[in-house]
Amino acid sequence: MAEKLKGIAASSGVAVAKAYLLVQPDLAFETIEVTDTDKEEARLDTALAASSDELSLIKEKAEKSLGTEAAAVFDAHLMVLSDPEMIGQIKETIRAKKTNAEAALKEVTDMFVTLFEGMKDDNPYMAERAADIRDVTKRVLANLLGVTLPSPALIDEEVIIVAEDLTPSETAQLDKQFVKAFVTNIGGKTSHSAIMANTLEIPAVLGTGDITSRVKAGQLIAANGLTGEVVIDPDDATQAAFKQAGEDYQKQKAEWAALKDAATVTADGKHFELAANIGNPKDVQGANDNGAEAVGLYRTEFLYMDSDHFPTEDEQFEAYKAVLEGMNGKPVVVRTMDIGGDKKLPYFKLPDEMNPFLGWRALRISLSEGGNAMFHTQIRALLRASIYGHLRIMFPMVALVTEFRAAKKIVDEEIVNLKAEGQKVADNIEVGIMVEIPAAAVLADQFAKEVDFFSIGTNDLIQYTMAADRMNEQVSYLYQPYNPSILRLIKNVIDASHKEGKWTGMCGAMAGDQTAVPLLMGMGLDEFSMSATSVLQTRSLMKKLNVSDMEALANKALTECATVDEVITLVESATK
Ligand code: PEP
Ligand code: MG
């Protein structure tokens, strides 16, 4: 019987394929007394050999998709599997305690993990060794128990990934050729899995609640990333309807593609800047292919997250240079690192916090003692790259004017330092802030005197204004981009910037939201930055609308509406 579920439409497109469950299997086992210890040792050898084969294959795949350096972690895992001391001890335990292979494996590897963890304060490398052993033990245990560990890198047939959530690095490993969509229990339009799905152009339905417990591996599912509908075991008619919806969407995309090189001009002749959000230099191609006029947000934290160490000044310089050159002189807003919240680094310990989204993150880290050195490194790399294009530097999570001043001072200092070292720095660099904390939105008039530009980060601005976690399904009804309170904050920022002759962009998901775009045009937003895949659709919409009508619409929404539904009705009637 077909079963229907509804989630959040997070990345456009439609797919029908078998489910691939990316969930951790149950690895529970019982400790059993055995008489035939030879048999247990043989079981262990078989499981070790199978694990080694799996890891070699994963490594080979990872080398192709992620590069030799990133794949090196699997060498460390393979080394654990052939460590004679540890394997000798496991076998010894089987014989001495007459216990099954599972129990002996766990006992000995636990001991090694405890040993290495105890040494990690003197030698940080030991923490990595402990993590490697833990990882490998899981795989060997799975092989002993005859259960399959999910290995997304090995997928070689068309599937829809079903998971609790997907981390950015898991998402980055997915091969678009085979992964036709993903469906998760948690997450929403602005979670980082949604951002990655959009960049990779993989349809996604997020926040279904409990898809992982409803669907079995290999079961057929249909997912519509345009509507948020998911059907498990769809009948023939449902499959046909989903496939049709997918084809219609592809047709629409082809129509939009014709606008790739067209200017973004409204029916009454006003130009808006349509920009793309990117996560790494490879995304520049998608931005250009989709006709973006700029990069409105380069989330540099992915550079940090995809590495096993703080990227050096030269490594960062190469990445920024590639993006600036790739955009051929079109403006590029580079956001300094926004670590914290749901974005973690394997090599930089963040404190456990009650409210990580309200805690030590982004510019707060950059300006603190613990993050100051890496901030200087990033700024130097950016300034050195500035001569290769049109650079705009942007600071995330600014609450105070004094935070902006402190960050800007570091930019100014590093310009002086670099020039003293004989390096060239462009003289047209703009320095601005993200407006994603309500305090900055309210005090925009004061900020506007000092910054070169604003870019409104609605993903965070909405969560902080509504006091509603952007990842929490239970309060997702409060996540209201078109709530008049949010619209008024946005209008305040835009007006404040214009009064000082500055400009305002938007790089949160709201900038590409087709219901919000008419309102934002009417409010005078200058730049709209969104996932590259939304650029052409937005250009098509803007071309059909008159700014003068949108000004009247926005004015009405700002002054007369009390609820989101009233705003939506107003927009629908004005854009029909
Ligand atoms: C935002 O908060 O709107 C934003 C663009 O930044 P991020 O989604 O990376 O927090
Ligand atoms: Mg943000």
Coordinates of C-alpha atoms and ligand atoms in Angstrom, one line a residue:
M1 CA 0.0 0.0 0.0
A2 CA 1.3 3.4 -0.9
E3 CA 2.1 5.7 2.0
K4 CA 2.2 9.4 1.7
L5 CA 4.3 11.9 3.6
K6 CA 4.8 15.6 3.5
G7 CA 8.0 17.4 4.1
I8 CA 9.6 20.7 3.2
A9 CA 10.3 21.3 -0.4
A10 CA 14.0 22.2 -0.1
S11 CA 15.5 21.7 -3.6
S12 CA 13.6 21.6 -6.9
G13 CA 13.1 18.5 -9.0
V14 CA 11.3 15.2 -8.9
A15 CA 12.6 11.6 -8.7
V16 CA 11.3 8.1 -8.4
A17 CA 13.9 5.5 -7.3
K18 CA 14.8 2.9 -4.7
A19 CA 15.5 4.1 -1.2
Y20 CA 19.1 4.0 0.1
L21 CA 19.0 4.2 3.9
L22 CA 21.8 6.3 5.2
V23 CA 21.2 5.3 8.9
Q24 CA 23.5 3.7 11.4
P25 CA 22.5 0.0 11.8
D26 CA 22.0 -1.7 15.1
L27 CA 25.4 -3.2 16.1
A28 CA 24.3 -4.7 19.4
F29 CA 25.5 -8.2 20.2
E30 CA 25.7 -10.6 23.1
T31 CA 28.8 -11.9 24.8
I32 CA 28.8 -15.6 24.3
E33 CA 31.1 -18.3 25.8
V34 CA 32.5 -20.5 22.9
T35 CA 34.2 -23.8 22.8
D36 CA 35.5 -23.6 19.2
T37 CA 37.9 -20.7 19.5
D38 CA 39.5 -21.5 16.1
K39 CA 36.1 -20.9 14.5
E40 CA 35.9 -17.4 16.2
E41 CA 39.4 -16.5 15.0
A42 CA 38.4 -17.5 11.5
R43 CA 35.3 -15.4 11.7
L44 CA 37.4 -12.5 12.8
D45 CA 39.8 -13.0 9.9
T46 CA 36.9 -13.1 7.4
A47 CA 35.4 -9.9 8.8
L48 CA 38.8 -8.2 8.8
A49 CA 39.3 -9.2 5.1
A50 CA 35.8 -8.0 4.1
S51 CA 36.3 -4.7 5.9
S52 CA 39.7 -4.2 4.2
D53 CA 38.1 -4.9 0.8
E54 CA 35.3 -2.4 1.5
L55 CA 37.7 0.3 2.7
S56 CA 40.0 -0.1 -0.3
L57 CA 37.1 0.4 -2.6
I58 CA 35.8 3.4 -0.7
K59 CA 39.3 4.9 -0.8
E60 CA 39.6 4.4 -4.5
K61 CA 36.2 6.1 -5.0
A62 CA 37.1 8.9 -2.6
E63 CA 40.3 9.5 -4.4
K64 CA 38.4 10.1 -7.6
S65 CA 35.8 12.3 -6.2
L66 CA 37.6 14.1 -3.4
G67 CA 41.3 13.9 -4.2
T68 CA 44.2 12.0 -2.8
E69 CA 44.6 14.2 0.3
A70 CA 41.0 13.8 1.5
A71 CA 41.1 10.0 0.8
A72 CA 44.2 9.6 3.0
V73 CA 42.0 9.1 6.0
F74 CA 41.1 5.6 4.6
D75 CA 44.8 4.7 4.6
A76 CA 44.8 5.3 8.3
H77 CA 41.8 3.0 8.6
L78 CA 43.4 0.3 6.5
M79 CA 46.5 0.5 8.8
V80 CA 44.3 -0.2 11.8
L81 CA 43.0 -3.3 10.1
S82 CA 46.4 -4.7 9.7
D83 CA 47.9 -3.7 13.0
P84 CA 49.5 -7.0 14.2
E85 CA 49.5 -5.9 17.8
M86 CA 45.9 -5.1 18.1
I87 CA 44.7 -8.1 16.0
G88 CA 47.0 -10.4 18.0
Q89 CA 45.5 -9.2 21.2
I90 CA 41.9 -9.7 20.0
K91 CA 42.8 -13.3 19.0
E92 CA 44.5 -13.8 22.4
T93 CA 41.4 -12.6 24.1
I94 CA 39.2 -15.1 22.1
R95 CA 41.4 -17.9 23.2
A96 CA 42.0 -16.9 26.8
K97 CA 38.4 -15.9 27.6
K98 CA 36.7 -18.4 25.3
T99 CA 34.6 -15.6 24.1
N100 CA 33.0 -14.7 20.7
A101 CA 34.9 -12.5 18.2
E102 CA 32.4 -9.6 18.7
A103 CA 33.1 -9.4 22.4
A104 CA 36.9 -9.8 22.0
L105 CA 37.0 -7.1 19.3
K106 CA 35.0 -4.7 21.4
E107 CA 37.1 -5.3 24.6
V108 CA 40.5 -4.8 22.9
T109 CA 39.5 -1.9 20.7
D110 CA 37.9 -0.1 23.6
M111 CA 41.1 -0.5 25.5
F112 CA 43.2 1.0 22.7
V113 CA 40.7 3.9 22.3
T114 CA 40.9 4.7 26.0
L115 CA 44.7 4.5 25.9
F116 CA 45.0 6.9 22.9
E117 CA 42.4 9.3 24.3
G118 CA 44.4 9.5 27.5
M119 CA 47.4 10.6 25.5
K120 CA 45.7 13.2 23.4
D121 CA 46.5 16.2 25.6
D122 CA 50.2 15.6 24.9
N123 CA 49.8 14.5 21.4
P124 CA 46.7 15.6 19.4
Y125 CA 47.4 13.0 16.8
M126 CA 46.4 10.3 19.3
A127 CA 42.8 11.7 19.3
E128 CA 42.7 11.0 15.6
R129 CA 44.0 7.4 16.1
A130 CA 41.3 6.8 18.7
A131 CA 38.7 8.0 16.2
D132 CA 40.1 5.8 13.5
I133 CA 40.0 2.8 15.7
R134 CA 36.4 3.5 16.6
D135 CA 35.4 3.9 13.0
V136 CA 37.1 0.7 11.9
T137 CA 35.7 -1.3 14.8
K138 CA 32.2 -0.4 13.6
R139 CA 32.9 -1.8 10.2
V140 CA 34.5 -5.0 11.4
L141 CA 31.6 -5.5 13.9
A142 CA 29.1 -5.0 11.1
N143 CA 30.8 -7.6 9.1
L144 CA 30.8 -10.0 12.0
L145 CA 27.1 -9.5 12.5
G146 CA 26.3 -9.7 8.9
V147 CA 24.8 -6.2 8.7
T148 CA 25.7 -3.6 6.1
L149 CA 27.2 -0.3 7.0
P150 CA 26.0 2.5 4.7
S151 CA 28.8 3.6 2.4
P152 CA 27.4 6.4 0.2
A153 CA 30.6 6.7 -1.8
L154 CA 30.0 3.2 -3.2
I155 CA 26.5 3.8 -4.6
D156 CA 26.4 2.7 -8.2
E157 CA 22.7 2.6 -9.0
E158 CA 20.0 5.2 -9.1
V159 CA 18.7 5.8 -5.5
I160 CA 17.0 8.3 -3.3
I161 CA 19.0 8.8 -0.1
V162 CA 16.9 8.5 3.0
A163 CA 18.6 9.9 6.2
E164 CA 18.0 11.5 9.6
D165 CA 20.0 14.5 8.3
L166 CA 23.0 14.9 6.0
T167 CA 26.2 16.7 7.0
P168 CA 27.8 19.0 4.4
S169 CA 30.7 16.5 4.0
E170 CA 28.3 13.6 3.5
T171 CA 26.4 15.6 0.9
A172 CA 29.6 16.5 -0.9
Q173 CA 30.4 12.8 -1.3
L174 CA 27.2 12.0 -3.1
D175 CA 27.5 11.2 -6.8
K176 CA 24.8 13.1 -8.7
Q177 CA 24.8 10.5 -11.4
F178 CA 23.3 8.0 -9.0
V179 CA 21.7 10.1 -6.2
K180 CA 18.4 11.3 -7.7
A181 CA 17.0 13.0 -4.6
F182 CA 17.2 13.0 -0.8
V183 CA 14.6 12.8 1.9
T184 CA 15.4 13.5 5.5
N185 CA 13.7 13.4 8.9
I186 CA 15.0 16.9 10.0
G187 CA 16.1 20.1 8.4
G188 CA 14.3 22.8 6.4
K189 CA 14.7 25.3 3.5
T190 CA 17.7 27.0 5.1
S191 CA 19.5 24.1 6.7
H192 CA 22.9 23.4 5.2
S193 CA 21.8 20.2 3.7
A194 CA 19.2 22.2 1.7
I195 CA 21.9 24.7 0.6
M196 CA 24.1 21.9 -0.6
A197 CA 21.2 20.1 -2.4
N198 CA 20.5 23.3 -4.3
T199 CA 24.1 23.8 -5.2
L200 CA 24.4 20.2 -6.4
E201 CA 21.0 20.5 -8.1
I202 CA 19.7 17.4 -6.4
P203 CA 16.0 17.4 -5.5
A204 CA 15.4 17.4 -1.8
V205 CA 12.5 17.0 0.6
L206 CA 13.6 17.7 4.2
G207 CA 11.9 17.6 7.6
T208 CA 9.5 14.7 7.0
G209 CA 9.8 13.7 10.7
D210 CA 10.2 10.0 10.5
I211 CA 10.9 8.8 7.0
T212 CA 13.8 6.6 8.2
S213 CA 11.6 4.5 10.3
R214 CA 8.9 4.2 7.6
V215 CA 10.9 3.1 4.6
K216 CA 13.0 0.0 4.1
A217 CA 16.2 -0.1 2.1
G218 CA 15.4 -0.9 -1.5
Q219 CA 11.8 0.1 -1.3
L220 CA 10.6 2.3 -4.2
I221 CA 9.9 5.9 -3.3
A222 CA 8.8 9.0 -5.2
A223 CA 9.9 12.5 -4.0
N224 CA 8.9 15.9 -5.2
G225 CA 11.3 18.7 -4.2
L226 CA 8.9 21.3 -5.6
T227 CA 6.0 20.4 -3.4
G228 CA 7.5 18.4 -0.5
E229 CA 5.4 15.3 -1.3
V230 CA 6.9 11.9 -0.8
V231 CA 5.2 8.6 -1.6
I232 CA 6.5 5.2 -0.4
D233 CA 5.7 2.3 -2.7
P234 CA 3.9 4.5 -5.2
D235 CA 1.4 2.7 -7.6
D236 CA 1.8 3.0 -11.3
A237 CA -0.4 6.0 -11.6
T238 CA 1.5 7.9 -8.9
Q239 CA 4.8 7.0 -10.5
A240 CA 3.6 8.3 -13.8
A241 CA 2.3 11.6 -12.1
F242 CA 5.6 12.2 -10.4
K243 CA 7.6 11.5 -13.6
Q244 CA 5.3 13.9 -15.5
A245 CA 5.9 16.6 -12.8
G246 CA 9.6 16.0 -13.2
E247 CA 9.4 16.4 -17.0
D248 CA 7.3 19.6 -16.7
Y249 CA 9.9 21.0 -14.4
Q250 CA 12.7 20.2 -16.9
K251 CA 10.7 21.9 -19.6
Q252 CA 10.3 25.0 -17.5
K253 CA 14.0 25.0 -16.8
A254 CA 14.7 24.9 -20.5
E255 CA 12.5 28.0 -21.0
W256 CA 14.3 29.9 -18.2
A257 CA 17.7 28.9 -19.7
A258 CA 17.0 31.2 -22.6
L259 CA 17.4 34.1 -20.2
K260 CA 20.9 33.2 -19.3
D261 CA 22.6 36.1 -21.0
A262 CA 19.6 38.5 -20.7
A263 CA 19.8 41.6 -18.4
T264 CA 17.7 41.5 -15.3
V265 CA 15.4 44.4 -16.1
T266 CA 11.8 44.8 -15.0
A267 CA 8.9 45.4 -17.4
D268 CA 9.3 49.2 -16.6
G269 CA 13.0 49.2 -17.1
K270 CA 14.6 49.0 -13.6
H271 CA 17.7 46.8 -13.2
F272 CA 18.3 44.6 -10.2
E273 CA 21.6 42.7 -9.6
L274 CA 20.9 38.9 -9.5
A275 CA 23.7 37.0 -7.8
A276 CA 24.5 33.4 -6.8
N277 CA 25.5 31.9 -3.4
I278 CA 28.4 29.6 -3.6
G279 CA 30.2 27.3 -1.2
N280 CA 33.4 26.6 -3.0
P281 CA 35.4 27.6 -6.1
K282 CA 33.8 24.7 -8.1
D283 CA 30.4 26.4 -7.7
V284 CA 31.5 29.3 -9.9
Q285 CA 30.7 27.3 -12.9
G286 CA 27.1 26.9 -11.8
A287 CA 26.9 30.6 -11.1
N288 CA 28.0 31.5 -14.6
D289 CA 26.0 28.7 -16.3
N290 CA 22.9 30.1 -14.6
G291 CA 23.6 33.7 -15.7
A292 CA 24.4 35.1 -12.3
E293 CA 25.7 38.7 -12.5
A294 CA 27.7 38.4 -9.3
V295 CA 28.5 36.1 -6.4
G296 CA 26.5 37.6 -3.5
L297 CA 27.7 35.1 -0.9
Y298 CA 30.7 32.9 -0.9
R299 CA 30.4 30.8 2.3
T300 CA 34.1 30.4 3.0
E301 CA 33.5 28.1 6.0
F302 CA 33.2 25.2 3.6
L303 CA 36.8 25.6 2.8
Y304 CA 37.5 25.1 6.5
M305 CA 35.1 22.3 6.9
D306 CA 36.4 20.3 3.9
S307 CA 39.9 20.4 5.3
D308 CA 41.6 18.5 8.1
H309 CA 43.5 21.6 9.2
F310 CA 43.1 25.3 9.2
P311 CA 43.6 26.2 5.5
T312 CA 46.9 28.1 5.2
E313 CA 47.1 31.6 3.8
D314 CA 48.3 30.3 0.4
E315 CA 45.6 27.6 0.3
Q316 CA 42.9 30.3 0.9
F317 CA 44.5 32.7 -1.5
E318 CA 44.3 30.1 -4.3
A319 CA 40.6 29.4 -3.5
Y320 CA 39.7 33.1 -3.5
K321 CA 41.7 33.9 -6.6
A322 CA 40.0 31.0 -8.4
V323 CA 36.6 32.5 -7.5
L324 CA 37.5 36.1 -8.4
E325 CA 39.1 35.1 -11.7
G326 CA 36.2 32.7 -12.5
M327 CA 33.7 35.5 -12.2
N328 CA 35.6 37.6 -14.7
G329 CA 35.5 40.9 -12.9
K330 CA 31.9 40.5 -11.7
P331 CA 31.6 41.4 -8.0
V332 CA 32.2 38.6 -5.5
V333 CA 31.0 39.0 -1.9
V334 CA 33.2 36.8 0.3
R335 CA 32.0 36.2 3.8
T336 CA 34.6 35.6 6.4
M337 CA 34.3 32.3 8.1
D338 CA 31.0 31.5 9.8
I339 CA 31.9 28.6 12.0
G340 CA 29.7 27.6 15.0
G341 CA 26.0 26.9 15.2
D342 CA 25.5 23.8 13.0
K343 CA 28.9 24.3 11.3
K344 CA 31.7 22.5 13.1
L345 CA 35.4 21.8 12.3
P346 CA 37.0 18.5 13.1
Y347 CA 40.2 20.1 14.1
F348 CA 38.9 23.0 16.2
K349 CA 37.1 22.3 19.4
L350 CA 34.1 24.4 20.0
P351 CA 32.8 24.5 23.5
D352 CA 29.6 22.6 24.4
E353 CA 27.0 25.3 24.5
M354 CA 23.3 25.3 25.6
N355 CA 22.4 27.5 22.5
P356 CA 25.1 27.2 19.9
F357 CA 23.2 29.4 17.5
L358 CA 23.3 32.2 20.1
G359 CA 26.8 31.4 21.2
W360 CA 30.4 31.6 20.1
R361 CA 30.2 31.7 16.3
A362 CA 31.3 33.5 13.2
L363 CA 32.8 37.0 13.8
R364 CA 32.6 36.4 17.5
I365 CA 35.3 33.7 17.1
S366 CA 37.2 35.7 14.6
L367 CA 37.6 38.6 17.0
S368 CA 38.4 36.5 20.0
E369 CA 41.8 35.4 21.3
G370 CA 41.2 31.9 20.1
G371 CA 40.3 32.9 16.5
N372 CA 42.2 36.1 15.9
A373 CA 45.2 34.5 14.2
M374 CA 43.1 32.6 11.8
F375 CA 41.0 35.7 11.0
H376 CA 44.2 37.6 10.1
T377 CA 45.2 34.8 7.9
Q378 CA 41.9 34.8 6.1
I379 CA 41.9 38.6 5.6
R380 CA 45.5 38.5 4.2
A381 CA 44.5 35.8 1.8
L382 CA 41.5 37.8 0.7
L383 CA 43.5 41.0 0.2
R384 CA 46.2 39.3 -1.8
A385 CA 43.5 37.8 -4.0
S386 CA 41.7 41.1 -4.5
I387 CA 43.7 42.1 -7.5
Y388 CA 42.2 39.2 -9.5
G389 CA 38.6 40.6 -9.6
H390 CA 36.1 42.7 -7.8
L391 CA 36.2 41.8 -4.1
R392 CA 33.6 42.6 -1.5
I393 CA 34.5 41.4 2.0
M394 CA 31.6 40.7 4.4
F395 CA 31.5 39.9 8.1
P396 CA 28.9 37.5 9.4
M397 CA 26.9 37.8 12.7
V398 CA 27.6 41.4 13.5
A399 CA 25.6 42.7 16.4
L400 CA 27.6 45.8 17.4
V401 CA 29.0 48.7 15.5
T402 CA 32.2 48.2 17.5
E403 CA 32.5 44.6 16.2
F404 CA 32.4 46.0 12.7
R405 CA 35.0 48.6 13.6
A406 CA 37.3 46.0 15.1
A407 CA 37.0 43.7 12.1
K408 CA 37.5 46.6 9.6
K409 CA 40.6 47.7 11.6
I410 CA 42.2 44.3 11.0
V411 CA 41.5 44.7 7.3
D412 CA 43.1 48.2 7.3
E413 CA 46.1 46.9 9.3
E414 CA 46.7 44.0 6.9
I415 CA 46.5 46.3 3.9
V416 CA 49.3 48.3 5.4
N417 CA 51.3 45.1 6.3
L418 CA 50.9 43.6 2.8
K419 CA 51.9 46.8 1.0
A420 CA 55.0 47.0 3.3
E421 CA 55.8 43.5 2.2
G422 CA 55.6 44.6 -1.4
Q423 CA 52.3 42.9 -2.2
K424 CA 49.6 44.4 -4.3
V425 CA 46.1 45.0 -2.9
A426 CA 43.2 46.3 -5.0
D427 CA 41.9 49.7 -4.2
N428 CA 38.2 49.1 -4.9
I429 CA 37.5 46.6 -2.2
E430 CA 34.1 47.1 -0.5
V431 CA 33.7 46.1 3.2
G432 CA 30.2 45.3 4.5
I433 CA 28.3 43.3 7.0
M434 CA 25.6 40.6 7.0
V435 CA 22.5 41.9 8.7
E436 CA 21.2 38.7 10.4
I437 CA 20.9 39.9 14.0
P438 CA 17.9 42.0 14.7
A439 CA 20.0 44.5 16.7
A440 CA 21.9 45.4 13.5
A441 CA 18.7 45.7 11.5
V442 CA 17.3 48.1 14.0
L443 CA 20.5 50.2 14.2
A444 CA 21.0 50.1 10.4
D445 CA 21.2 53.9 10.2
Q446 CA 24.3 54.0 12.4
F447 CA 25.9 51.0 10.7
A448 CA 25.2 52.6 7.3
K449 CA 27.5 55.5 8.0
E450 CA 30.5 53.1 8.3
V451 CA 29.9 50.1 6.1
D452 CA 30.1 50.0 2.3
F453 CA 27.1 47.7 2.0
F454 CA 24.6 45.4 3.8
S455 CA 23.6 41.9 2.9
I456 CA 20.6 40.7 4.7
G457 CA 20.9 37.1 6.0
T458 CA 17.3 36.2 6.4
N459 CA 18.0 32.6 7.3
D460 CA 19.3 33.8 10.7
L461 CA 17.5 37.1 10.8
I462 CA 14.1 35.3 10.8
Q463 CA 15.1 32.7 13.4
Y464 CA 16.4 35.4 15.8
T465 CA 13.5 37.8 15.2
M466 CA 10.9 35.1 15.7
A467 CA 13.0 33.2 18.4
A468 CA 12.4 30.1 16.4
D469 CA 15.2 27.7 15.7
R470 CA 15.6 27.3 11.9
M471 CA 16.2 23.6 12.3
N472 CA 13.3 22.8 14.6
E473 CA 10.3 21.3 12.9
Q474 CA 8.0 22.0 15.8
V475 CA 8.4 25.7 15.5
S476 CA 8.7 25.9 11.8
Y477 CA 5.3 27.5 11.6
L478 CA 7.0 30.6 13.2
Y479 CA 9.6 30.7 10.4
Q480 CA 7.7 33.4 8.4
P481 CA 9.8 35.3 5.8
Y482 CA 6.7 37.4 4.8
N483 CA 5.7 38.3 8.3
P484 CA 5.2 42.1 8.4
S485 CA 7.7 42.3 11.3
I486 CA 10.4 40.8 9.1
L487 CA 9.4 43.0 6.1
R488 CA 9.6 46.1 8.3
L489 CA 13.1 45.2 9.5
I490 CA 14.2 44.7 5.9
K491 CA 12.7 48.0 4.8
N492 CA 14.5 49.7 7.6
V493 CA 17.8 48.3 6.5
I494 CA 17.3 49.2 2.8
D495 CA 16.2 52.8 3.6
A496 CA 19.1 53.3 6.0
S497 CA 21.6 52.2 3.4
H498 CA 20.1 54.4 0.6
K499 CA 20.2 57.5 2.9
E500 CA 23.9 57.1 3.1
G501 CA 24.4 56.3 -0.6
K502 CA 25.1 52.6 0.2
W503 CA 23.4 49.5 -1.2
T504 CA 21.6 46.5 0.3
G505 CA 21.6 43.0 -0.9
M506 CA 20.1 39.8 0.5
C507 CA 21.7 36.4 0.6
G508 CA 19.3 34.4 2.8
A509 CA 16.9 32.0 1.1
M510 CA 14.2 34.7 1.1
A511 CA 16.0 36.4 -1.8
G512 CA 15.1 33.6 -4.2
D513 CA 11.6 33.0 -2.8
Q514 CA 9.2 33.7 -5.6
T515 CA 6.6 35.1 -3.2
A516 CA 9.1 37.4 -1.5
V517 CA 10.8 38.7 -4.7
P518 CA 7.9 41.1 -5.7
L519 CA 7.9 42.6 -2.2
L520 CA 11.6 43.0 -2.1
M521 CA 11.6 44.7 -5.5
G522 CA 9.0 47.1 -4.2
M523 CA 11.1 47.8 -1.1
G524 CA 14.1 48.8 -3.2
L525 CA 16.4 45.9 -2.5
D526 CA 19.5 46.4 -4.8
E527 CA 21.0 42.9 -5.0
F528 CA 19.4 39.4 -4.7
S529 CA 21.7 36.5 -4.0
M530 CA 20.3 33.0 -4.1
S531 CA 21.2 29.4 -5.0
A532 CA 22.4 29.5 -8.7
T533 CA 19.5 27.3 -9.7
S534 CA 17.0 30.0 -8.7
V535 CA 18.6 32.9 -10.7
L536 CA 16.9 32.3 -14.1
Q537 CA 13.5 31.7 -12.6
T538 CA 13.8 35.0 -10.7
R539 CA 15.0 36.8 -13.7
S540 CA 11.9 35.5 -15.6
L541 CA 9.6 36.7 -12.8
M542 CA 11.3 40.2 -12.6
K543 CA 10.9 40.7 -16.3
K544 CA 7.2 40.4 -16.0
L545 CA 6.7 42.9 -13.2
N546 CA 6.6 46.7 -12.9
V547 CA 8.6 48.2 -10.1
S548 CA 6.0 50.9 -9.6
D549 CA 3.3 48.3 -9.0
M550 CA 5.6 46.4 -6.6
E551 CA 6.3 49.6 -4.6
A552 CA 2.5 50.0 -4.0
L553 CA 2.3 46.4 -3.1
A554 CA 5.2 46.6 -0.6
N555 CA 3.8 49.7 0.9
K556 CA 0.5 48.1 1.5
A557 CA 2.1 45.0 3.0
L558 CA 4.2 47.2 5.3
T559 CA 1.5 49.4 6.5
E560 CA -1.8 47.4 6.4
C561 CA -1.0 43.8 7.0
A562 CA -1.0 42.1 10.3
T563 CA -0.4 38.4 9.3
V564 CA 1.5 36.4 6.9
D565 CA -1.6 35.1 5.2
E566 CA -2.7 38.7 4.5
V567 CA 0.7 39.4 2.9
I568 CA 0.5 36.2 0.7
T569 CA -3.0 37.1 -0.5
L570 CA -1.9 40.6 -1.4
V571 CA 1.1 39.4 -3.3
E572 CA -1.0 36.8 -5.2
S573 CA -3.5 39.4 -6.2
A574 CA -0.8 41.8 -7.4
T575 CA 1.2 39.3 -9.4
K576 CA -1.5 37.3 -11.1
Ligands
PEP1 C1 21.7 33.7 6.5 O1 21.8 33.6 7.8 O2 20.7 34.2 5.9 C2 22.8 33.3 5.7 C3 22.8 33.6 4.4 O3 23.8 32.6 6.3 P1 23.8 31.1 6.7 O4 22.6 30.5 6.0 O5 25.1 30.5 6.2 O6 23.7 31.2 8.2
MG2 MG 23.6 33.3 8.8

